Tab-separated table of C-alpha atoms and ligand atoms in Angstrom:
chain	number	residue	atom	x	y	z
A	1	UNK	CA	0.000	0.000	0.000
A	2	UNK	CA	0.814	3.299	-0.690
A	3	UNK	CA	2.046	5.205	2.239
A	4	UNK	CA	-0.575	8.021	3.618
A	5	UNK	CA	0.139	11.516	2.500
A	6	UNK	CA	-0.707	14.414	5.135
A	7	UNK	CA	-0.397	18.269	4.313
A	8	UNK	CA	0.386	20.221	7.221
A	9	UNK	CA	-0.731	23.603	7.280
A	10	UNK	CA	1.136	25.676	10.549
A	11	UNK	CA	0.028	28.785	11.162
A	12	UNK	CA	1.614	31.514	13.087
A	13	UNK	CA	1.775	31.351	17.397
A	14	UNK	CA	3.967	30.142	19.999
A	15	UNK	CA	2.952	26.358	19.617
A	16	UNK	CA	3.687	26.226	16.305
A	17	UNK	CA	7.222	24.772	17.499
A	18	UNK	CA	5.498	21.917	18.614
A	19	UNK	CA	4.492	21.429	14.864
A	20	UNK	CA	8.218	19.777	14.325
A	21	UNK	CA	7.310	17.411	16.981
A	22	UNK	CA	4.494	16.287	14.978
A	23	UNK	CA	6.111	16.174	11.412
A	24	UNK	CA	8.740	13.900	12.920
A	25	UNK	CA	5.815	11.540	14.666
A	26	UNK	CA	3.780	11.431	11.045
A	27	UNK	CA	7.499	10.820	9.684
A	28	UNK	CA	7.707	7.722	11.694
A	29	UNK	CA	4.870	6.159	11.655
A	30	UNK	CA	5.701	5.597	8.220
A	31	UNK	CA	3.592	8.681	6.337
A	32	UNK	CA	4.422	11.240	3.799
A	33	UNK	CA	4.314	14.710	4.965
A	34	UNK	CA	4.264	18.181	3.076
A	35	UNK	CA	4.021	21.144	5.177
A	36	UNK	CA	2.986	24.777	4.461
A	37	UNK	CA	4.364	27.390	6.500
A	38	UNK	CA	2.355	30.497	6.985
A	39	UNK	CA	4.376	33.945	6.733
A	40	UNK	CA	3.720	34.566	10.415
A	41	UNK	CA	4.362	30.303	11.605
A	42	UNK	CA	7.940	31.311	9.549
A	43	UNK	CA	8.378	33.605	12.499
A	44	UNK	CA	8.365	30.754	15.275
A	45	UNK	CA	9.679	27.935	12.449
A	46	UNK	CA	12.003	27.883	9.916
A	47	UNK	CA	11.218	26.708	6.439
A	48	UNK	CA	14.794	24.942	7.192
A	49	UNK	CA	13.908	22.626	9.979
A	50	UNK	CA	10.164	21.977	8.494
A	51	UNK	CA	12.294	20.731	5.517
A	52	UNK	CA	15.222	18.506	7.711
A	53	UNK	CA	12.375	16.446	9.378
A	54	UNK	CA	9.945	16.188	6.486
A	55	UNK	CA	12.546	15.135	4.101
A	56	UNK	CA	10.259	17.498	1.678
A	57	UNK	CA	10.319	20.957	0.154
A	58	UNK	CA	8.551	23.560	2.531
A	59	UNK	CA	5.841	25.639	0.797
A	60	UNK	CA	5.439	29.226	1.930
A	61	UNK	CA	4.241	31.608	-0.665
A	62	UNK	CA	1.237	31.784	-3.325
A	63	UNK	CA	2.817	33.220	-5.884
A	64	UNK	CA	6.470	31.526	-5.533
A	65	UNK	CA	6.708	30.773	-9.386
A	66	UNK	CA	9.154	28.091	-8.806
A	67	UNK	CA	6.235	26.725	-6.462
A	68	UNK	CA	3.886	26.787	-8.635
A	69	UNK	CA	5.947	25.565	-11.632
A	70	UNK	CA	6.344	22.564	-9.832
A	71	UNK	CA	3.651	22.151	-8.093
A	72	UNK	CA	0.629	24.384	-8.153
A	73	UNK	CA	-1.589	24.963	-5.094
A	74	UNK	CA	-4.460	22.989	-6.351
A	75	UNK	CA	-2.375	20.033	-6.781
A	76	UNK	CA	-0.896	20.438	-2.932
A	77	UNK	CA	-4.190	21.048	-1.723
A	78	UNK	CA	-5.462	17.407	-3.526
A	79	UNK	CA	-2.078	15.451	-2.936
A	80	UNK	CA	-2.999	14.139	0.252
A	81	UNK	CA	-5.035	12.054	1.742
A	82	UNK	CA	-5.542	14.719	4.909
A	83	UNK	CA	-5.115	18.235	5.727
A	84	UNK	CA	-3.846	19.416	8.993
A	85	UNK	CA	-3.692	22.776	10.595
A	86	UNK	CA	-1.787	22.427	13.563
A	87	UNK	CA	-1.592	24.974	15.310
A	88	UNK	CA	-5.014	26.965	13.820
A	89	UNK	CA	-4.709	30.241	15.260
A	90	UNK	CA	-8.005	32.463	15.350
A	91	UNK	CA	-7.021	33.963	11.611
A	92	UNK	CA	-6.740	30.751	9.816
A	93	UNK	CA	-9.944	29.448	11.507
A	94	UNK	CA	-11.485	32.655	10.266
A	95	UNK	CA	-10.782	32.852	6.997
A	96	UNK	CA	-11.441	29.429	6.169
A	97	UNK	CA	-14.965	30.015	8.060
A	98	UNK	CA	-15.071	32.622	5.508
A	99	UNK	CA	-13.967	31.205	2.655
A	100	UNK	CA	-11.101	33.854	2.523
A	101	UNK	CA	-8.024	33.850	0.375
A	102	UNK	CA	-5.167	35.585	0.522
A	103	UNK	CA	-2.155	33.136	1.001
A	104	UNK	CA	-1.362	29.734	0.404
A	105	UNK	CA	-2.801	28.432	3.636
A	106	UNK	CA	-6.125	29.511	2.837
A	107	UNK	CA	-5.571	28.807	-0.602
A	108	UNK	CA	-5.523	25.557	0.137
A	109	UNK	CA	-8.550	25.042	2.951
A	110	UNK	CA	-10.619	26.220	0.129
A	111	UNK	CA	-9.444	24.654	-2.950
A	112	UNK	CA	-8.840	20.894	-1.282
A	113	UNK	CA	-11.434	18.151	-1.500
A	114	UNK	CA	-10.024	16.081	1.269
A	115	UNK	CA	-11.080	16.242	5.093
A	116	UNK	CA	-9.412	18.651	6.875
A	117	UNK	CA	-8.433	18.374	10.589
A	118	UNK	CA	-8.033	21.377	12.980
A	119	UNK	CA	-5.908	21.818	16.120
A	120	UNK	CA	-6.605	25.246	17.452
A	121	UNK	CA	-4.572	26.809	19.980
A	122	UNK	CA	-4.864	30.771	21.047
A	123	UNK	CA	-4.952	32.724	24.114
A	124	UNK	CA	-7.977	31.887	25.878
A	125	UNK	CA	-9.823	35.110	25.621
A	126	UNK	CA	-9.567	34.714	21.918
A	127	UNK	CA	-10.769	31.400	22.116
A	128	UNK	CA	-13.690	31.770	23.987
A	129	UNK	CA	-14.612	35.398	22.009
A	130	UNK	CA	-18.222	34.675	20.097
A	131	UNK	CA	-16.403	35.540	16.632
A	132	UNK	CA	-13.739	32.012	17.233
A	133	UNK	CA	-17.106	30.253	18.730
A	134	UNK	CA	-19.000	31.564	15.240
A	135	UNK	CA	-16.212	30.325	13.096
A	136	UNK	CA	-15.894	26.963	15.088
A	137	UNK	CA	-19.862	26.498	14.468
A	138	UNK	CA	-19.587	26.958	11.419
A	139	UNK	CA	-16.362	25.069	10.363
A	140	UNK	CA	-17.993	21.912	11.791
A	141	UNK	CA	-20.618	22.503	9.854
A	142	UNK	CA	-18.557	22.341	6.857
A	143	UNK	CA	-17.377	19.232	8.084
A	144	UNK	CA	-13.798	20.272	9.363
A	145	UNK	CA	-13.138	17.889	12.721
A	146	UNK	CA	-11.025	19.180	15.472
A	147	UNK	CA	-8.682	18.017	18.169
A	148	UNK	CA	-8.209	20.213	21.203
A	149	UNK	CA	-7.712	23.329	22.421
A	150	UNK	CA	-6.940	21.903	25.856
A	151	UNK	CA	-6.805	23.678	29.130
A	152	UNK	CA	-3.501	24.906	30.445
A	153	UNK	CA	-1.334	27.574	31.558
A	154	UNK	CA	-0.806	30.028	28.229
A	155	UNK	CA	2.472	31.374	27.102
A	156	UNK	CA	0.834	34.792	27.978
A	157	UNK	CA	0.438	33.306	31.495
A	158	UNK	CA	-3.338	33.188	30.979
A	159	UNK	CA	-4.855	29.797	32.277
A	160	UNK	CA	-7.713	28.490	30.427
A	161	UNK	CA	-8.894	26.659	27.242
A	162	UNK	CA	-6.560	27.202	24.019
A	163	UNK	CA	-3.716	25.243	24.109
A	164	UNK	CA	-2.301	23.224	21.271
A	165	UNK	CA	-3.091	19.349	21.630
A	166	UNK	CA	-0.223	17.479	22.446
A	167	UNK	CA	1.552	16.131	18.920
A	168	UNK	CA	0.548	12.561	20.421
A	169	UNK	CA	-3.282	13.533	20.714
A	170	UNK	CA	-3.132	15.557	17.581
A	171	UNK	CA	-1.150	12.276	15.435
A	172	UNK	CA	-3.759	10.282	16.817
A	173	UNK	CA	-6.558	12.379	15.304
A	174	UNK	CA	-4.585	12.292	12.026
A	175	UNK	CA	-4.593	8.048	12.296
A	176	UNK	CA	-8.780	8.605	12.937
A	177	UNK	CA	-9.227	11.056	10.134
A	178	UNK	CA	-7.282	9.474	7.688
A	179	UNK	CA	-9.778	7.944	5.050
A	180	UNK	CA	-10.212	4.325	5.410
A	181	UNK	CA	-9.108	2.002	2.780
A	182	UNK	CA	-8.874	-1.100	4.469
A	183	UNK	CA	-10.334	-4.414	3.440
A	184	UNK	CA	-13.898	-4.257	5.089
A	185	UNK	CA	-15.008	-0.657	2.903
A	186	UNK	CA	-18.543	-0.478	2.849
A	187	UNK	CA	-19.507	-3.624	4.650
A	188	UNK	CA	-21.954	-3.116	7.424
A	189	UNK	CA	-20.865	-4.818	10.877
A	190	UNK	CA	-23.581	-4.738	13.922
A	191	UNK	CA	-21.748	-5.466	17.255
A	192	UNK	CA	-23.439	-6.191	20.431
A	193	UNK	CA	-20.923	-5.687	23.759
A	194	UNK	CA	-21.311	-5.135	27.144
A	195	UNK	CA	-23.834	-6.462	30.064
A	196	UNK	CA	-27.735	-5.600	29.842
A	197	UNK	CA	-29.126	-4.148	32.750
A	198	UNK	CA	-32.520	-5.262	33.580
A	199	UNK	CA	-34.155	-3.317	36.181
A	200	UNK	CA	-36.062	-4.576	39.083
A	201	UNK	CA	-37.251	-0.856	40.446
A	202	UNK	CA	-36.081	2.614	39.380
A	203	UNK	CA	-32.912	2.017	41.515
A	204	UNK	CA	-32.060	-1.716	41.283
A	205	UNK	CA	-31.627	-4.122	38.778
A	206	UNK	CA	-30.192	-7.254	37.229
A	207	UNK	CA	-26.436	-7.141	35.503
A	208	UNK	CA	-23.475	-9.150	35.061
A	209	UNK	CA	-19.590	-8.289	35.035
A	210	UNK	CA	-19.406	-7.828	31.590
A	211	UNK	CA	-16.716	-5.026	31.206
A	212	UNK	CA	-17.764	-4.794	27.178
A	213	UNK	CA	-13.797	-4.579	26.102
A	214	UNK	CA	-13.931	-7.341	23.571
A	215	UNK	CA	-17.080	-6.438	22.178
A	216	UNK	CA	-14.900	-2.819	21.893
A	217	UNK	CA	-11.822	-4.572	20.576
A	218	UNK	CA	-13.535	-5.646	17.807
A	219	UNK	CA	-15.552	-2.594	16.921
A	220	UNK	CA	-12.350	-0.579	16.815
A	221	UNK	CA	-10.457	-3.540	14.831
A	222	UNK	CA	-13.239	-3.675	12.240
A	223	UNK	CA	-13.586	0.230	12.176
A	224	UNK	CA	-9.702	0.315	11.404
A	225	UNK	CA	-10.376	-2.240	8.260
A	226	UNK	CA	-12.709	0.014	6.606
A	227	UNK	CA	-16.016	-1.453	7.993
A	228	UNK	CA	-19.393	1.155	9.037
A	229	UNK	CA	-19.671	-0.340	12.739
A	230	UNK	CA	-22.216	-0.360	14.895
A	231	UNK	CA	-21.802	-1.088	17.918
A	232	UNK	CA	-24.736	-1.533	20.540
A	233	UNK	CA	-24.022	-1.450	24.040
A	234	UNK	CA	-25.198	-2.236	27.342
A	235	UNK	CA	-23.779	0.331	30.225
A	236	UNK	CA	-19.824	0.332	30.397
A	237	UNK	CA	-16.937	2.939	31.169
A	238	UNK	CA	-15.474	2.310	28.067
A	239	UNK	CA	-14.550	5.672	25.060
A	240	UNK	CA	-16.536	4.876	21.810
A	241	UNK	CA	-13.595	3.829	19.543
A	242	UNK	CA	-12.793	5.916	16.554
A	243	UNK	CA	-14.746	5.350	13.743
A	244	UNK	CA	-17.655	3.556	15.232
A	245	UNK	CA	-21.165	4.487	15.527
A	246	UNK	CA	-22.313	3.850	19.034
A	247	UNK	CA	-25.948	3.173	20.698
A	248	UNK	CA	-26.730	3.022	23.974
A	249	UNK	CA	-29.296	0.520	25.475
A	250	UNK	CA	-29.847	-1.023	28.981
A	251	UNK	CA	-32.086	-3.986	28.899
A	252	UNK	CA	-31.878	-6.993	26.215
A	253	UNK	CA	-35.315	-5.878	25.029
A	254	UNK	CA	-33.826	-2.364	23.752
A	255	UNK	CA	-30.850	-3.897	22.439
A	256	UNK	CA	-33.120	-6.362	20.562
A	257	UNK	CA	-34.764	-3.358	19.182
A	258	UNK	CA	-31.737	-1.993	18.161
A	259	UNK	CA	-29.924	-4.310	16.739
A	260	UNK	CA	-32.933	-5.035	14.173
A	261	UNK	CA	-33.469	-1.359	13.661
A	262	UNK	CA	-29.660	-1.956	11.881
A	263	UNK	CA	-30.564	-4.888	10.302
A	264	UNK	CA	-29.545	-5.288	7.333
A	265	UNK	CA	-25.966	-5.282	7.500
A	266	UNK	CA	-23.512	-7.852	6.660
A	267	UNK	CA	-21.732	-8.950	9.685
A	268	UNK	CA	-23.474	-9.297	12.935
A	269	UNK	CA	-21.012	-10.194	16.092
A	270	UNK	CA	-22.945	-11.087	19.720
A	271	UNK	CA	-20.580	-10.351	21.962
A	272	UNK	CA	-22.978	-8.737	24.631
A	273	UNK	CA	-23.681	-10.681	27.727
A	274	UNK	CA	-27.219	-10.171	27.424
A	275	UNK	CA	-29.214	-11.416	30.827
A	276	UNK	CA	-31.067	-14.789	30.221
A	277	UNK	CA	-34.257	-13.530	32.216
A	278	UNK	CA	-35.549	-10.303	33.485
A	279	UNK	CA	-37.787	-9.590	36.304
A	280	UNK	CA	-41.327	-9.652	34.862
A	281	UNK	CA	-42.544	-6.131	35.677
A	282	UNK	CA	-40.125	-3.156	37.498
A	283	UNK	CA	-41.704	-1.399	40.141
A	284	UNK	CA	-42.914	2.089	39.415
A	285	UNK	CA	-41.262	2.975	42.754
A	286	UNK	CA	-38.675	1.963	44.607
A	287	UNK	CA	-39.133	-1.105	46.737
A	288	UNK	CA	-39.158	-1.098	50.538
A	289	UNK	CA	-37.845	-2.937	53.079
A	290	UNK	CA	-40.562	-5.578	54.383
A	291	UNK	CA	-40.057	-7.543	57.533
A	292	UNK	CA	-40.315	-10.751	55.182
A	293	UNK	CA	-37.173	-12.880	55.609
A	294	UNK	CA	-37.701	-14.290	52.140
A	295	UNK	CA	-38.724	-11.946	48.746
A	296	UNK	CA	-39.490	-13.685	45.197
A	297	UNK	CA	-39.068	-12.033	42.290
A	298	UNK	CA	-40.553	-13.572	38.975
A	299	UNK	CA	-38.610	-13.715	35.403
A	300	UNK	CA	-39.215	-14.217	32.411
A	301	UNK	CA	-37.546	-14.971	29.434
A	302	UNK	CA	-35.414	-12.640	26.934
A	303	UNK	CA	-35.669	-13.413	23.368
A	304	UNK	CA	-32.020	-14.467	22.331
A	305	UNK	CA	-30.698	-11.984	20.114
A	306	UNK	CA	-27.926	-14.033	18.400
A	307	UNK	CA	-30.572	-16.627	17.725
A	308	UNK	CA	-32.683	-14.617	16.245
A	309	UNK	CA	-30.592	-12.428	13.799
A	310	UNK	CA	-28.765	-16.013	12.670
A	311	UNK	CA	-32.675	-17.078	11.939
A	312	UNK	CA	-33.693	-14.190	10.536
A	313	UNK	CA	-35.802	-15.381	7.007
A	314	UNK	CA	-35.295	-11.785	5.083
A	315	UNK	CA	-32.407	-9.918	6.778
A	316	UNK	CA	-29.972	-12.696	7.760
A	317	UNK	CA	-26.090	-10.919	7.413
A	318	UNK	CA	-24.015	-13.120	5.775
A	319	UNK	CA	-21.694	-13.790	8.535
A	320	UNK	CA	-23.223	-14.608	12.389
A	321	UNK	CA	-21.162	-14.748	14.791
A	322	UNK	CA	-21.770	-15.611	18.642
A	323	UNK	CA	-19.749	-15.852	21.528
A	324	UNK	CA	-19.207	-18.660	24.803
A	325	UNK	CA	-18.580	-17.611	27.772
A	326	UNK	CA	-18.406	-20.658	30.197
A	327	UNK	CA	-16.941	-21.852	33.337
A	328	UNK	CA	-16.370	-25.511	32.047
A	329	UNK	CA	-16.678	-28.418	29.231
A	330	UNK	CA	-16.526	-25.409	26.898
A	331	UNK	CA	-16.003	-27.503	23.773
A	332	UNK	CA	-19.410	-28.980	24.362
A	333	UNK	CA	-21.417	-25.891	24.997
A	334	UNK	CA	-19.676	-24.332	22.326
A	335	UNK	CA	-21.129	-27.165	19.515
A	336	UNK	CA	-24.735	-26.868	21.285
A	337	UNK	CA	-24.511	-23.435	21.271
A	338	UNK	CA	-23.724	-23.173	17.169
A	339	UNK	CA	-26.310	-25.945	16.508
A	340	UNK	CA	-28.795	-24.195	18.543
A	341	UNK	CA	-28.448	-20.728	17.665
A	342	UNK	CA	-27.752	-21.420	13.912
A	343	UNK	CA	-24.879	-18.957	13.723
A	344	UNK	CA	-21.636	-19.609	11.990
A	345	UNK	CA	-19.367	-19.280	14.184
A	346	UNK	CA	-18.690	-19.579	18.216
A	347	UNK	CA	-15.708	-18.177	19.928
A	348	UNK	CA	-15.769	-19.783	23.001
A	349	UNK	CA	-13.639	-18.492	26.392
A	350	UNK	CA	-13.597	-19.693	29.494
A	351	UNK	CA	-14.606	-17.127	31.777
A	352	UNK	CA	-13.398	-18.794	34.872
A	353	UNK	CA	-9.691	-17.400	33.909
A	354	UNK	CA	-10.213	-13.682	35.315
A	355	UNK	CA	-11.360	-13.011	31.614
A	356	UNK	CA	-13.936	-10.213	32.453
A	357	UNK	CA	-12.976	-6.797	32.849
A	358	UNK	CA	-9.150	-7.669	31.556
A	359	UNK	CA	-7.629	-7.116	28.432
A	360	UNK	CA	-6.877	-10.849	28.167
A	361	UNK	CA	-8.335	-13.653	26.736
A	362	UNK	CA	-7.790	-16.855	25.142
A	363	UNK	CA	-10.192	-18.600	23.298
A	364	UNK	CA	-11.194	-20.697	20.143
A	365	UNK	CA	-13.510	-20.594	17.357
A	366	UNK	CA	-15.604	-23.112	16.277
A	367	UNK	CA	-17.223	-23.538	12.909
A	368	UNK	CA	-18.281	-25.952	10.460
A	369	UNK	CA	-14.504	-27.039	10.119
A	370	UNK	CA	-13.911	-27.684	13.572
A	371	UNK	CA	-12.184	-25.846	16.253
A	372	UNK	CA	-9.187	-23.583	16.052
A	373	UNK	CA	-7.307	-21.824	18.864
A	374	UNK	CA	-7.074	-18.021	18.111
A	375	UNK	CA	-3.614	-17.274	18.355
A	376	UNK	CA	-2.111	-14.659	21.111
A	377	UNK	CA	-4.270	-14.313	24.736
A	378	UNK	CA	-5.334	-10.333	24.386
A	379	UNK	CA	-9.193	-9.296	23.574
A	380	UNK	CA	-6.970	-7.438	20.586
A	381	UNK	CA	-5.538	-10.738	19.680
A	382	UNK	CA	-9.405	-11.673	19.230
A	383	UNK	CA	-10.277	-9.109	17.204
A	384	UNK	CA	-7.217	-9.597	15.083
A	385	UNK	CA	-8.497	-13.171	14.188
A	386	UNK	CA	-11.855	-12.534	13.294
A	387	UNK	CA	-10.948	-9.114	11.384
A	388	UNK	CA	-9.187	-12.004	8.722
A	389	UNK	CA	-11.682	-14.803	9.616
A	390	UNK	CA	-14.597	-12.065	8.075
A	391	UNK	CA	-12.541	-11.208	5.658
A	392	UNK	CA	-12.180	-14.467	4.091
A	393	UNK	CA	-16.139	-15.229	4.867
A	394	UNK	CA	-17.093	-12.330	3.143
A	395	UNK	CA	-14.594	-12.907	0.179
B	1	C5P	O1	-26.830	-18.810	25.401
B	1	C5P	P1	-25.720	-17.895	25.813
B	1	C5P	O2	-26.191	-16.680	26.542
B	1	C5P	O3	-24.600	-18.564	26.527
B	1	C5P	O4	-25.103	-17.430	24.401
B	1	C5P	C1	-24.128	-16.470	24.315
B	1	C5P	C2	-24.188	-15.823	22.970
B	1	C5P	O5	-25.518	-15.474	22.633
B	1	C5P	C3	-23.441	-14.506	22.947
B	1	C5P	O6	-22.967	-14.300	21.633
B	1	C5P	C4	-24.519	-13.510	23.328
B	1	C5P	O7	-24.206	-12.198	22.865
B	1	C5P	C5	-25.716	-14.058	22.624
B	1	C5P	N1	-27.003	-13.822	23.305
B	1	C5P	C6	-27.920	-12.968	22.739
B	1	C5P	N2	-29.128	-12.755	23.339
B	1	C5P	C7	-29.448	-13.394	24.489
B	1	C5P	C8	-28.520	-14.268	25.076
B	1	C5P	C9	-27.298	-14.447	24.466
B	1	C5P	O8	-27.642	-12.383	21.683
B	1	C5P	N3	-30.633	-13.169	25.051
């Protein structure tokens, strides 16, 4: 593969010295970079060390005829696959708000057809003014993402909001951002992760120690591959990974809901542990405390969502796949489960090992061929395996 090509756009402030930071960091990870230094970021950066660390000519001026001999503005504006402005100081914010053009930076926000990516950094009154907050409305808008300002002491020993991300925060954005081209492109992939939560009154209710990271694993794995994720989950502390499209249920009815309302799609992975049972009504109010030494509480059944989907007669996804979770004879469960269920796949784990709530796990998959162990004992290692084992399904 080709590697990715970034443009960096630095504009003129104190942090733009922490631009080099990031050109070197984009440098290693393997990406091209081309950077555009504004006449007032030449005042904090030299065109000399942009050049050392990006191993590239440094573009400064519109009308440089050499420049645009050898390479106009609208072809360095469409010769990447991302454009970064790190740091975006108030004026480059506002006159790509604007639409304004009057150097090559701007030049460039408005001629490119490829996402751009903002990290803003300015003193904090500046930031916070309504005419920044105007122009950050309206740049989102326009689809322009952003990463930071973050809170801090200011070079002008202001504290507040308007700091430059860290290069680390802001390279991540740039790995986010960057168009996807992987092998999964424009296949649909509904996960389900996480515990349900079934409640018994307004303050109590039915869970399980599901911590959702391998249903989250697996969303971010796919997302990385190119794949339009879904991922519905029961209550965790876990970040929506980048890329994925996230929805938020708490019992196994909503999720059933959900998960439909997504249907079709072409992958569907049941990683949730959804609760069996639920109490058969929830109290309006909260229960009291009775002088009974005994309470019973009835439950009834939840529909099985794996089983379902893999049986669905119109909107089946080509690939089904559910998981084990046992405390012993795993292989066994794991063949009733994929006979019963009709999915085509089981990854089974034995939960007994400390498995919830870490990021380890070792487990195997079990299809029509048989059983094989899934190399490496990480919830990543997981996802790693079935990111090829779709692939080839799907192929
Ligand atoms: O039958 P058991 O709960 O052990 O099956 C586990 C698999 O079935 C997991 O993939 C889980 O996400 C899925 N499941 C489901 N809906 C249920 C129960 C389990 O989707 N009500």
């Amino acid at each position: 593969m080709d590697p990715k090509r970034i443009l960096l756009i630095v504009g003129g402030g104190i942090a733009a010295y922490k631009s080099l930071e990031l050109i070197r960091r984009i440098k290693k990870a393997g990406m091209d970079v081309r950077v555009v230094l504004t006449r007032a970021a030449q005042e904090f950066v030299t065109p000399l060390s942009a050049a050392a660390l990006s191993g590239d000519k440094v573009y400064t001026d519109l009308f440089d005829l050499t420049d645009e001999t050898e390479m106009g503005h609208i072809a360095l504006s469409r010769q990447a696959d991302l454009v970064v402005v790190a740091p975006a100081t108030a004026d480059l914010m506002a006159k790509a708000a604007q639409g304004l053009v009057n150097d090559l930076a701007s030049t460039v926000l408005l001629a490119t057809d490829k996402p751009v990516l903002m990290a803003p950094a300015m003193n904090v009154r500046m930031w916070h003014h309504a005419a920044t907050q105007r122009n950050l409305a309206q740049l989102k808008a326009d689809g322009v993402h952003f990463v930071g300002p973050e809170e801090g002491d200011m070079a002008c020993g202001e504290f507040g909001l308007g700091r430059l991300a860290e290069p680390g925060d802001i390279f991540a954005a740039i790995e986010n951002h960057l168009p996807k081209s992987g092998a999964l492109n424009g296949r649909k992939v509904v996960i389900t992760a996480g515990p349900t939560f079934e409640p018994l009154d307004p303050v109590r209710g039915l869970t399980n120690r599901s911590s959702g990271r391998q249903g989250y694993a697996i969303a971010e794995r796919l997302a990385r591959e190119g794949a339009d994720v879904v991922l519905v989950s029961g209550p965790v502390s876990l970040d929506t990974p980048s890329g994925v499209r996230r929805v938020n249920v708490e019992t196994a009815l909503a999720m059933f809901d959900a998960v439909h309302a997504e249907l079709p799609a072409d992958v569907f992975i049941g990683v949730a542990a959804v609760a069996d049972w639920r109490p058969r009504e929830a109290a309006r109010e909260k229960q009291k405390k009775t002088a009974e030494p005994e309470m019973t509480v009835t439950f009834v059944k939840n529909p099985d969502i794996l089983e379902a989907v893999s049986k669905h007669l119109d909107l089946r996804p080509r690939v089904v796949i559910g998981f084990a979770a046992e405390t012993g004879s795993l292989e066994d469960y794991a063949r009733a489960k994929l006979a019963s269920k009709g999915c085509d796949a089981i990854i089974a784990n034995n939960v007994a090992e400390g498995v919830f709530g870490s990021a380890h796990n070792h487990a195997t998959l079990l299809d029509l061929d048989g059983f094989t162990p899934i190399p490496g004992d990480t919830k990543m290692d997981v996802a790693d395996f079935l990111a090829a084992y779709i692939q080839k399904k799907l192929s």
